[in-house]
Structures are given as structure tokens and as C-alpha cells.
mmCIF file of C-alpha atoms in Angstrom:
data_model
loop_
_atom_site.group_PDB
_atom_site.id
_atom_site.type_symbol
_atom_site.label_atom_id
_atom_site.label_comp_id
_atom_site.label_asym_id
_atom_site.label_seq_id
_atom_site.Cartn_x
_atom_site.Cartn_y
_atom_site.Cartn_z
ATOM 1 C CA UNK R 1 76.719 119.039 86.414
ATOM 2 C CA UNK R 2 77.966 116.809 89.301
ATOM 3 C CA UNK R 3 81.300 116.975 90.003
ATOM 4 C CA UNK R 4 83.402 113.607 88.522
ATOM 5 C CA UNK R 5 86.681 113.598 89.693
ATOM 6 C CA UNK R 6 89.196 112.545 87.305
ATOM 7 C CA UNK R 7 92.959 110.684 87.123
ATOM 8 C CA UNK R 8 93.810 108.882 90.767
ATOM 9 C CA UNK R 9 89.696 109.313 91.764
ATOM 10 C CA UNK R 10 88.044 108.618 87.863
ATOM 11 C CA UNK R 11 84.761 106.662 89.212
ATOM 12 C CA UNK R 12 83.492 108.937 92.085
ATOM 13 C CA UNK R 13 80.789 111.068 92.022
ATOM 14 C CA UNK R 14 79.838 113.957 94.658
ATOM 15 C CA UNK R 15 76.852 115.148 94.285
ATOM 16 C CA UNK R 16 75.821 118.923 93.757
ATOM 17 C CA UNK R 17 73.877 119.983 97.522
ATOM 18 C CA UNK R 18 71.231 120.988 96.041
ATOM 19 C CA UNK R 19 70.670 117.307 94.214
ATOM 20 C CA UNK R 20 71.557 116.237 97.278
ATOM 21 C CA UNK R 21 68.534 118.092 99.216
ATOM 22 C CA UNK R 22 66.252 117.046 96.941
ATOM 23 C CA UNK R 23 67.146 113.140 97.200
ATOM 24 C CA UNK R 24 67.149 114.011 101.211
ATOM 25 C CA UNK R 25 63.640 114.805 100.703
ATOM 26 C CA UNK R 26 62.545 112.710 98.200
ATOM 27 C CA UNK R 27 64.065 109.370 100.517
ATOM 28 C CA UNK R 28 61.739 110.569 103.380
ATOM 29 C CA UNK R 29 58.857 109.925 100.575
ATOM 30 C CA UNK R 30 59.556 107.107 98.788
ATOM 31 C CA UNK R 31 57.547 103.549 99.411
ATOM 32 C CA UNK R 32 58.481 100.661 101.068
ATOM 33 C CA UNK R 33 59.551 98.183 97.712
ATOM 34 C CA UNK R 34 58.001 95.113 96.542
ATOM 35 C CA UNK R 35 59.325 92.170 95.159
ATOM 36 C CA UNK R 36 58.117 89.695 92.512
ATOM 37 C CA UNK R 37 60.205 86.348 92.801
ATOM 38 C CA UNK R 38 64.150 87.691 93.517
ATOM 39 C CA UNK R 39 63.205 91.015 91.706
ATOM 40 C CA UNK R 40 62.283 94.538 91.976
ATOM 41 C CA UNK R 41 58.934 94.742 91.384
ATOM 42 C CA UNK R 42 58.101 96.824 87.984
ATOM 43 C CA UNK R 43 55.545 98.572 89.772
ATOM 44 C CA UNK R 44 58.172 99.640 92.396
ATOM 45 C CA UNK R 45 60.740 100.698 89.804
ATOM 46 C CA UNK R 46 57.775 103.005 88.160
ATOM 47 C CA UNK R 47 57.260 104.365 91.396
ATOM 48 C CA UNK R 48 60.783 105.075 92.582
ATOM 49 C CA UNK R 49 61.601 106.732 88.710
ATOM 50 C CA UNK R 50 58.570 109.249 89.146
ATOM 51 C CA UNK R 51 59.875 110.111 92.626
ATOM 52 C CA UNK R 52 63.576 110.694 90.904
ATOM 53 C CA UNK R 53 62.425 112.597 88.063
ATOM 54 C CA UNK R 54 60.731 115.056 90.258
ATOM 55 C CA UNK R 55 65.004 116.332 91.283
ATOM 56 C CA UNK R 56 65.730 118.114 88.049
ATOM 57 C CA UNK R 57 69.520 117.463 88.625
ATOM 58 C CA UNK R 58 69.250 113.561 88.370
ATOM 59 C CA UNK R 59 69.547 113.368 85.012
ATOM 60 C CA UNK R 60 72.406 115.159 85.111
ATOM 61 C CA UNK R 61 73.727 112.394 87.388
ATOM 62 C CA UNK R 62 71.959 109.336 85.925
ATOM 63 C CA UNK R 63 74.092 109.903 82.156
ATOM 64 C CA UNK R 64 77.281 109.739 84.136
ATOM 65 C CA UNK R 65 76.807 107.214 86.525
ATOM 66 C CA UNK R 66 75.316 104.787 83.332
ATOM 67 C CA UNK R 67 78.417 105.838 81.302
ATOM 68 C CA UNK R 68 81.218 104.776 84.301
ATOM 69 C CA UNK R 69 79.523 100.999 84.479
ATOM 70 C CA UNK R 70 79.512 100.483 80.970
ATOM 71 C CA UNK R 71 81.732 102.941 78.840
ATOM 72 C CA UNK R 72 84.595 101.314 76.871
ATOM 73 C CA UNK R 73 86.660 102.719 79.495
ATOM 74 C CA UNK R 74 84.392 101.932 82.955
ATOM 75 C CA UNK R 75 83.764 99.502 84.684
ATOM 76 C CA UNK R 76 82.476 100.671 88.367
ATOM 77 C CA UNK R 77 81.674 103.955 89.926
ATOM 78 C CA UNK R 78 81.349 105.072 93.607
ATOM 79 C CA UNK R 79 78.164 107.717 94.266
ATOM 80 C CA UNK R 80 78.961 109.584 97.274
ATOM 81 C CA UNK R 81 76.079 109.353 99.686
ATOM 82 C CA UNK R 82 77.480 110.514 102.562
ATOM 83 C CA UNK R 83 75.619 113.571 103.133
ATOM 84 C CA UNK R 84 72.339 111.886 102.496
ATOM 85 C CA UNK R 85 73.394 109.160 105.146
ATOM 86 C CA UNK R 86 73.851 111.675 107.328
ATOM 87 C CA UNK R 87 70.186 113.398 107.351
ATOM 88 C CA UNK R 88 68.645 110.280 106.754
ATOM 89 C CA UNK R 89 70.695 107.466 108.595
ATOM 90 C CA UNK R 90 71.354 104.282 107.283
ATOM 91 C CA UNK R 91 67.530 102.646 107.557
ATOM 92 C CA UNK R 92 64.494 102.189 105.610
ATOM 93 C CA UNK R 93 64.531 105.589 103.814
ATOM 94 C CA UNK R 94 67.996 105.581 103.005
ATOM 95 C CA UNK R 95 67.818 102.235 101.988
ATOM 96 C CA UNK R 96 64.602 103.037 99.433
ATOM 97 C CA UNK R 97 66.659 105.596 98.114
ATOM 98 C CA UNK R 98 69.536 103.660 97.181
ATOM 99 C CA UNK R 99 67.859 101.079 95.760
ATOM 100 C CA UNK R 100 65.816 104.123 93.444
ATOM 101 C CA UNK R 101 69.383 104.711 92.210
ATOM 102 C CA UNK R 102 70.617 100.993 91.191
ATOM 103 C CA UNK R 103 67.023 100.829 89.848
ATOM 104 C CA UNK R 104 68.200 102.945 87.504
ATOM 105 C CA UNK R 105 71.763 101.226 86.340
ATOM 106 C CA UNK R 106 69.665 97.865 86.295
ATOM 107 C CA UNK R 107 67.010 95.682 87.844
ATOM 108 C CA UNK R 108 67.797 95.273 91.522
ATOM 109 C CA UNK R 109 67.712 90.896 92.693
ATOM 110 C CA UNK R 110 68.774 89.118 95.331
ATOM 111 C CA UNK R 111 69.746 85.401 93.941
ATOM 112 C CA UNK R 112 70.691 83.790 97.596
ATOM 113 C CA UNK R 113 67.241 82.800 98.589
ATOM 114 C CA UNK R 114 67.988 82.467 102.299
ATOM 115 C CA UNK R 115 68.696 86.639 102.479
ATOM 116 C CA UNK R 116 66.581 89.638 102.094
ATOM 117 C CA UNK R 117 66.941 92.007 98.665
ATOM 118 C CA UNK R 118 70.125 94.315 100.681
ATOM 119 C CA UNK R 119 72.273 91.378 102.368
ATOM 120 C CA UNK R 120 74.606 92.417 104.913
ATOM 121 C CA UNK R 121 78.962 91.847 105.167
ATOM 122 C CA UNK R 122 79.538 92.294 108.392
ATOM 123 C CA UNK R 123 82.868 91.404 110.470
ATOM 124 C CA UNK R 124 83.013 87.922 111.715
ATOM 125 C CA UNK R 125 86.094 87.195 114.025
ATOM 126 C CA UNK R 126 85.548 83.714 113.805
ATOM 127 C CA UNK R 127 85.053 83.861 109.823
ATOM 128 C CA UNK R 128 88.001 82.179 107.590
ATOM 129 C CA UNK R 129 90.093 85.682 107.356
ATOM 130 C CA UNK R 130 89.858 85.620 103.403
ATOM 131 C CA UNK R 131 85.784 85.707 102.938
ATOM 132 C CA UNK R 132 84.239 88.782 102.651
ATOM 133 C CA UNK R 133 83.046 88.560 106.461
ATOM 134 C CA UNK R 134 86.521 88.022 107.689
ATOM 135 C CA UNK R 135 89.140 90.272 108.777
ATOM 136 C CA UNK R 136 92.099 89.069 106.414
ATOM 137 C CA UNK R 137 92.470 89.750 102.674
ATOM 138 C CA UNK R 138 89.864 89.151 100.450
ATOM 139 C CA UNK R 139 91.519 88.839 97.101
ATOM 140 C CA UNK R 140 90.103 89.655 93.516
ATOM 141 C CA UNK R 141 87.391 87.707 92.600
ATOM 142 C CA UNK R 142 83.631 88.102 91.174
ATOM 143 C CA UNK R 143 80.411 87.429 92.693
ATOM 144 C CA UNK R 144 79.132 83.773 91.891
ATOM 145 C CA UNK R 145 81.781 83.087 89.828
ATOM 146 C CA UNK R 146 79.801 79.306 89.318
ATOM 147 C CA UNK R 147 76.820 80.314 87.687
ATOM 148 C CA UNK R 148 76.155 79.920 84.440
ATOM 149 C CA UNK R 149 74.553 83.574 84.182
ATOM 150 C CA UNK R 150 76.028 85.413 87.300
ATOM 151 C CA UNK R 151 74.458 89.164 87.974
ATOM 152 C CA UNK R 152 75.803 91.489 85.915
ATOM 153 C CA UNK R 153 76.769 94.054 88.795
ATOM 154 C CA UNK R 154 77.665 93.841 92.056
ATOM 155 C CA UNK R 155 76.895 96.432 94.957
ATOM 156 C CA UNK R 156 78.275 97.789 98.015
ATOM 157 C CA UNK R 157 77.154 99.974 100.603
ATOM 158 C CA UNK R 158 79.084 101.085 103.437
ATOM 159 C CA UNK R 159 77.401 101.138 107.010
ATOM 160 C CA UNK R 160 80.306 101.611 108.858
ATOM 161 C CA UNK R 161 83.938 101.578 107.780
ATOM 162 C CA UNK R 162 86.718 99.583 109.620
ATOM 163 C CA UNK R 163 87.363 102.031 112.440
ATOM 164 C CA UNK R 164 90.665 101.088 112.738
ATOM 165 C CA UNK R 165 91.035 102.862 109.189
ATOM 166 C CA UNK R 166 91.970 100.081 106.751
ATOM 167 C CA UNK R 167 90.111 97.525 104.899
ATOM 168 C CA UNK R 168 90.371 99.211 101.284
ATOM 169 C CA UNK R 169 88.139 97.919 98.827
ATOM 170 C CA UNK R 170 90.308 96.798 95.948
ATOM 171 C CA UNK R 171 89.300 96.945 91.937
ATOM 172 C CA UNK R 172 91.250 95.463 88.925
ATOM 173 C CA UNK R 173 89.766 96.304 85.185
ATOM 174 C CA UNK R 174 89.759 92.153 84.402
ATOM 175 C CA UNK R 175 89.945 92.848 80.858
ATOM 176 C CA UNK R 176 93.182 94.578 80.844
ATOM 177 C CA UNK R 177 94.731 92.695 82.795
ATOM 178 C CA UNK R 178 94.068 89.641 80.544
ATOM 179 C CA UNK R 179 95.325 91.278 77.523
ATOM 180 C CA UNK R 180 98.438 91.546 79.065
ATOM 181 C CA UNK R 181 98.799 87.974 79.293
ATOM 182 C CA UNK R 182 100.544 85.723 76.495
ATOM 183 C CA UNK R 183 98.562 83.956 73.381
ATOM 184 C CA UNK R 184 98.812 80.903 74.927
ATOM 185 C CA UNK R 185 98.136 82.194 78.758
ATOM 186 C CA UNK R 186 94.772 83.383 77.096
ATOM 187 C CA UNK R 187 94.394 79.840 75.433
ATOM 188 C CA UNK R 188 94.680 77.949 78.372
ATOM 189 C CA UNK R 189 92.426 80.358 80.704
ATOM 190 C CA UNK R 190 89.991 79.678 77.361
ATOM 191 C CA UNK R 191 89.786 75.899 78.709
ATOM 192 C CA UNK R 192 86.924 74.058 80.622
ATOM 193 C CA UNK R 193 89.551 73.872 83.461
ATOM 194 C CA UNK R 194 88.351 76.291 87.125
ATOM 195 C CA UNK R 195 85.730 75.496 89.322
ATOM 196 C CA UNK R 196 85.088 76.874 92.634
ATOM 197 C CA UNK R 197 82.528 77.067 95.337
ATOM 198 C CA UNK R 198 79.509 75.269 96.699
ATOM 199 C CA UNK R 199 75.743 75.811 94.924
ATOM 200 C CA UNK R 200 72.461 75.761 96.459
ATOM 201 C CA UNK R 201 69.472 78.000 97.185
ATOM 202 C CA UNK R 202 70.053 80.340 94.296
ATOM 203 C CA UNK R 203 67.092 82.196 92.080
ATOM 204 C CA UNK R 204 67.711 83.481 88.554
ATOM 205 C CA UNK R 205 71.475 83.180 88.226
ATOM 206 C CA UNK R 206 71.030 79.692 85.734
ATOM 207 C CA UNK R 207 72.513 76.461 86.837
ATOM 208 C CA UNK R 208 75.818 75.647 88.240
ATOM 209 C CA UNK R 209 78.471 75.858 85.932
ATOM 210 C CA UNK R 210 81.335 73.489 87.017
ATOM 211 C CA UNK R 211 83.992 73.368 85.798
ATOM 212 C CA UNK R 212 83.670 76.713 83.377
ATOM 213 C CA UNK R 213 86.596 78.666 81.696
ATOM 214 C CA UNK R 214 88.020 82.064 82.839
ATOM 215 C CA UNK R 215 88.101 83.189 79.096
ATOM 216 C CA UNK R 216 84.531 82.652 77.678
ATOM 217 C CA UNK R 217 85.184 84.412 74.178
ATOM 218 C CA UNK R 218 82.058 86.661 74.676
ATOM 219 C CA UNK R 219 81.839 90.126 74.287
ATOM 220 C CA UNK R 220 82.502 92.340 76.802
ATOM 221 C CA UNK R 221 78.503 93.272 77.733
ATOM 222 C CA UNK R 222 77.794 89.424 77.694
ATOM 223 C CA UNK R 223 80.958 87.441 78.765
ATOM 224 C CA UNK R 224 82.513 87.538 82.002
ATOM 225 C CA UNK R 225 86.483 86.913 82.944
ATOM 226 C CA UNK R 226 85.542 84.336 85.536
ATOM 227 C CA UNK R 227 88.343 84.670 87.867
ATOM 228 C CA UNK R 228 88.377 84.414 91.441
ATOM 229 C CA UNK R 229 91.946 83.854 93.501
ATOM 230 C CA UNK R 230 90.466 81.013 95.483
ATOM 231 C CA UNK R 231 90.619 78.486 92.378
ATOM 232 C CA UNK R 232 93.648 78.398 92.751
ATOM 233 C CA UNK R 233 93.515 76.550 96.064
ATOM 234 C CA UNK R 234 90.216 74.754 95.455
ATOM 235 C CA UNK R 235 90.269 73.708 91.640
ATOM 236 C CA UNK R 236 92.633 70.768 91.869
ATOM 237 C CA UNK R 237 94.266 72.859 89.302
ATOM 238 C CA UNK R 238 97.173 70.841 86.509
ATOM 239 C CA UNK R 239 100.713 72.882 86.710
ATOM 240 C CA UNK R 240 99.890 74.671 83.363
ATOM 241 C CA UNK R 241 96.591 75.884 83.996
ATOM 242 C CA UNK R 242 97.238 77.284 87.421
ATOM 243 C CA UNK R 243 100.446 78.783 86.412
ATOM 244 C CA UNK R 244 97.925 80.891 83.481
ATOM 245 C CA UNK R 245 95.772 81.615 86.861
ATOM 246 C CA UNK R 246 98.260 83.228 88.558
ATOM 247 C CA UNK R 247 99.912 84.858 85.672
ATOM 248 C CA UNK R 248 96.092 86.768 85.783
ATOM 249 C CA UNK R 249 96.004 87.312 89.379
ATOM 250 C CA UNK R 250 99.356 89.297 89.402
ATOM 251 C CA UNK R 251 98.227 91.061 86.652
ATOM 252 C CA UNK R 252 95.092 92.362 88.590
ATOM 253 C CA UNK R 253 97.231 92.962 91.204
ATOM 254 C CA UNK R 254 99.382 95.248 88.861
ATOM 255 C CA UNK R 255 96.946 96.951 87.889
ATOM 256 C CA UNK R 256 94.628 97.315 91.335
ATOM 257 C CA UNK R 257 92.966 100.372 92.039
ATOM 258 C CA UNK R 258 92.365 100.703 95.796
ATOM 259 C CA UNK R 259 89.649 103.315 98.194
ATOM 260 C CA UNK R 260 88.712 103.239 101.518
ATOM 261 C CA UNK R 261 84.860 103.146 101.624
ATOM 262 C CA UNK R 262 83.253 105.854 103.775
ATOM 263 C CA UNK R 263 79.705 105.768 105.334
ATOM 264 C CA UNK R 264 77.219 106.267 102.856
ATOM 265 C CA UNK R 265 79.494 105.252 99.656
ATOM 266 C CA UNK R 266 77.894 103.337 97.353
ATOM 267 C CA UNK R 267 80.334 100.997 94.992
ATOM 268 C CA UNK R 268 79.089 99.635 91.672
ATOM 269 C CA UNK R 269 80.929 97.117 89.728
ATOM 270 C CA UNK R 270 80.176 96.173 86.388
ATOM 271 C CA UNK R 271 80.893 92.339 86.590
ATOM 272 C CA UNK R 272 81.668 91.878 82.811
ATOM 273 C CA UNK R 273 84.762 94.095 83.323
ATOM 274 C CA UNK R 274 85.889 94.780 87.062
ATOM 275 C CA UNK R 275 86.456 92.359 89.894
ATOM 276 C CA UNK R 276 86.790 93.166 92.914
ATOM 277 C CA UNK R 277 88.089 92.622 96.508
ATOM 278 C CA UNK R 278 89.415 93.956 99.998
ATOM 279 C CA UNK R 279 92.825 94.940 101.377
ATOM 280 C CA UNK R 280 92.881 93.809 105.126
ATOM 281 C CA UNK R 281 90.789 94.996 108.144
ATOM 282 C CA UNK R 282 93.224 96.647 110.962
ATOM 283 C CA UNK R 283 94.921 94.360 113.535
ATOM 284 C CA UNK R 284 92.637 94.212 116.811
ATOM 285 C CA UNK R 285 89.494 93.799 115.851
ATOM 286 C CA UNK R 286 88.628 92.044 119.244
ATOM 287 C CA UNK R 287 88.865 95.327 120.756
ATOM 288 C CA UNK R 288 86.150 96.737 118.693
ATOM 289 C CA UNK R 289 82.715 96.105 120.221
ATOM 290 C CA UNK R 290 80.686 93.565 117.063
ATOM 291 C CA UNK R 291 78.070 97.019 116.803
ATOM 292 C CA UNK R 292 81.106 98.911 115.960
ATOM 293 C CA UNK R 293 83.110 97.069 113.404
ATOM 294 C CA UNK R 294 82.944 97.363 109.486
ATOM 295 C CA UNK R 295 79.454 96.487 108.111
ATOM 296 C CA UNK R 296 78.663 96.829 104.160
ATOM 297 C CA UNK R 297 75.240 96.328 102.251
ATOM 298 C CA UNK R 298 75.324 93.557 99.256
ATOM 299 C CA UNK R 299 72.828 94.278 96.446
ATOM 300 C CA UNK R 300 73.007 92.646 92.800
ATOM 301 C CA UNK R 301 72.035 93.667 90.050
ATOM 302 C CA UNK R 302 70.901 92.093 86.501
ATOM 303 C CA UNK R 303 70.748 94.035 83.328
ATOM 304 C CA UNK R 304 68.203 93.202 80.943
ATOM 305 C CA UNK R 305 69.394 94.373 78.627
ATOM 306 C CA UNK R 306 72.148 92.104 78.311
ATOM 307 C CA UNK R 307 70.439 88.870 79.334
ATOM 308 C CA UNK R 308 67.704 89.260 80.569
ATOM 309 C CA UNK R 309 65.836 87.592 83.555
ATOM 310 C CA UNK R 310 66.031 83.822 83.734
ATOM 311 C CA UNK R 311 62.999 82.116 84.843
ATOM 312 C CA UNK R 312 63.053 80.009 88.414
#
């Protein structure tokens, strides 16, 4: 079995070497992918499962990994690439392989039309500090937070880490925080109230939802806790309202998790439970050539068997 570390470091798994020598080789084999609208082709997902199957340890890693995203008690899970990154690099072959993994979780889509399937977060100087490309802190939020069905996971891969050491990605369980909240918190996060964010050249994420509530009353697989901190700037929020807002953020905060992502870590967060965000990148970033400085990988995901994809 892979080794799952447990209490401070439940959601990481290290791969056994020799699972790891196997995916080594089978990432030097694997095809280029193909898309059909925003998705993984099903052709490509046969493909890349064949390939998979042929490591008899995978299985042993694929039960795990499935049960951390969507366990009563999950929520996101960070596979340890590193070693793989290493033999490989971070390029085409790497990148095949990775995606042969999420493939497995759920079907692979990229819903922002104007970027290829892996979009990159790279470090922006010039960026507002708070977005994901600046330097500042990026506080808890979800991934299209405006969409009427928004993917179901979000992924990150790490390029290259800050070298200055800090930028820790952050991770509240959304859920628990909101049942720490007051009855009538919870009834006023329940209203048609938050709205956030711009809306254009998206695929297969519905229409824009504006305003929506932060409480939808769905289950857990199918509902989302639509929360991100910006709202609470943007929305144009009434005193009440906001004041149930931030009674949520803190309690994310409370209960944070927080890792520094290493070069070849792969983060999954299951959106329906976990949101996420990032502590701040280390003071003097100018000195840091722009080849040098943090870079992740963006991939969603969207699990059919939840939702299902929406037609264009």
C-alpha cells in the first residue's frame, strides 16, 4: 500500500518507488491527449486507463486518492510527484501523466476558452497582490464561484515553488466551518444576496449566476458553499449579510490547514467541500529573475457523476 500520512499531513500521498518507476516509464509512453469541446476526449481517457492499469500498484493508489476527495471526512488530497518530476521534468510527458491521474478522480476540462486544458499561475509583479498571480494573500475562495454549475474540483500543480520559501497553499473544510455558524448566520448566507466577478468566454460551467447564495441547501456531492473573501469588497453587501460573510471567513480561517507546495505536488480539491487559497509569496520578489519565481499548473475537473457535462 502507499504510504498516507495521517494527523498534521492526513491528505498526502507518497508513492511506493516501485509505483513510482513504473509511472516514470509509463509517462515516457503515454499519447499526446485529445480534446472534444473543453473535455478529455473518451478515447484519450481509454487510452491513458490501459496505460495505468499496466502498474499493478495503481489500484492500490487510485482507492485512496478517490476516498480523500470524496469521503465524509475528505475533501482534497496532495499526490506526491516529486520523484517522477524529477526523471521526467515538468513537460509533455509529465504533463500526460498527470492528467492520466485526474482522469481517474474525474473528467479533466478547461472552461476559460481563451487557455489551453493545463493553464498556468505564474507570478505577476504588476498583478493586484490578492489574485492568484500576485504576490500578496490570496484568501479562501472557490474557483468560479459565479457559475451556476462550477467544476467540481480544482487542481494544482507545482512548477516551481516560491524560492524565497513561503507562499503556503491554504485549505479550509467549508462545511465545517459553516456549521459552526449560528441558525440565523446560516439563514442569511441561505439568501440570494453575494455576487462576485466578471463572466465571459466560459464552456460547460452553465450560465452566470448573479447574485447566488453561499448556502444552496444541496447535498454535499451536489451543492457548493459559494464563498469567496472578495464579496465582501465587491458585493455591495447590506450590514447583516456581510457581517454572516465574515462570521464564515473567520471560521475558515480557524480552521485553515496550510502546506508549502513542492515541485511535482499535485493538489486536488473537492469544490463541494474545501476552498482554498494562498498565504503570501516572500518579500523581494523583484530580485527573483520572472523564469525563477513560483509557477503552478490549473486543471479542473467535472465529475459526472454528480452533474454531469453541460452542453455549450
Amino acid at each position: 500500500m502507499p504510504e498516507i500520512a495521517s494527523a498534521d499531513w492526513d491528505g498526502f500521498i507518497d508513492l511506493p518507488r516501485e509505483l513510482e518507476e513504473d509511472l516514470i516509464e509509463i509517462g515516457r509512453t503515454l499519447p499526446a491527449w485529445s480534446v472534444e469541446g473543453a473535455f478529455l476526449a473518451d478515447s484519450t481517457i481509454e487510452r491513458y486507463r490501459v496505460k495505468l492499469d499496466s502498474a499493478p500498484l495503481f489500484d492500490e493508489v487510485r482507492g485512496p486518492l478517490l476516498d480523500m476527495l470524496s469521503g465524509a471526512a475528505g475533501g482534497y488530497a496532495v499526490v506526491r510527484l516529486r520523484n517522477i518530476a524529477q526523471a521526467l521534468g515538468i513537460g509533455d510527458q509529465f504533463l500526460h501523466l498527470a492528467t492520466a491521474i485526474l482522469a481517474e478522480v474525474a473528467i479533466p476540462f478547461q472552461p476559460f476558452q481563451r487557455w489551453p486544458l493545463w493553464k498556468e499561475i505564474g507570478t505577476n509583479l504588476d498583478a493586484n497582490p490578492g489574485l492568484s498571480t500576485g504576490t500578496g494573500y490570496n484568501a479562501f475562495h472557490m474557483d468560479l464561484v459565479n457559475a451556476t454549475q462550477p467544476p467540481d474540483y480544482t487542481t494544482l500543480l507545482c512548477v516551481r515553488p516560491d524560492p524565497l520559501g513561503a507562499g503556503a497553499s491554504i485549505l479550509s473544510d467549508a462545511r465545517a466551518a459553516v456549521s459552526r455558524l449560528s441558525p440565523s448566520s446560516r439563514a442569511l448566507l441561505a439568501d440570494m444576496a453575494y455576487s462576485y466577478g466578471s463572466f465571459f468566454n466560459l464552456s460547460d460551467v452553465g450560465e452566470e449566476y448573479r447574485p447566488f447564495p453561499v448556502l444552496d441547501g444541496e447535498p454535499a456531492d451536489l451543492g457548493f458553499v459559494r464563498f469567496t473573501a472578495k464579496m465582501l469588497i465587491e458585493s455591495g453587501l447590506d450590514e447583516a449579510h456581510a457581517h454572516a460573510a465574515k462570521e464564515l471567513a473567520d471560521q475558515m480561517v480557524a480552521g485553515q490547514v496550510s502546506f508549502t507546495l513542492q515541485r511535482g505536488d499535485m493538489l486536488i480539491v473537492n469544490q463541494h467541500r474545501w476552498v482554498h487559497g494562498r498565504e503570501p509569496l516572500g518579500g523581494g520578489q523583484h530580485n527573483i529573475a520572472p523564469e525563477d519565481r513560483r509557477l503552478l499548473l490549473q486543471l479542473f475537473l467535472r465529475d459526472t457523476g454528480a452533474t454531469g457535462p453541460i452542453a455549450s
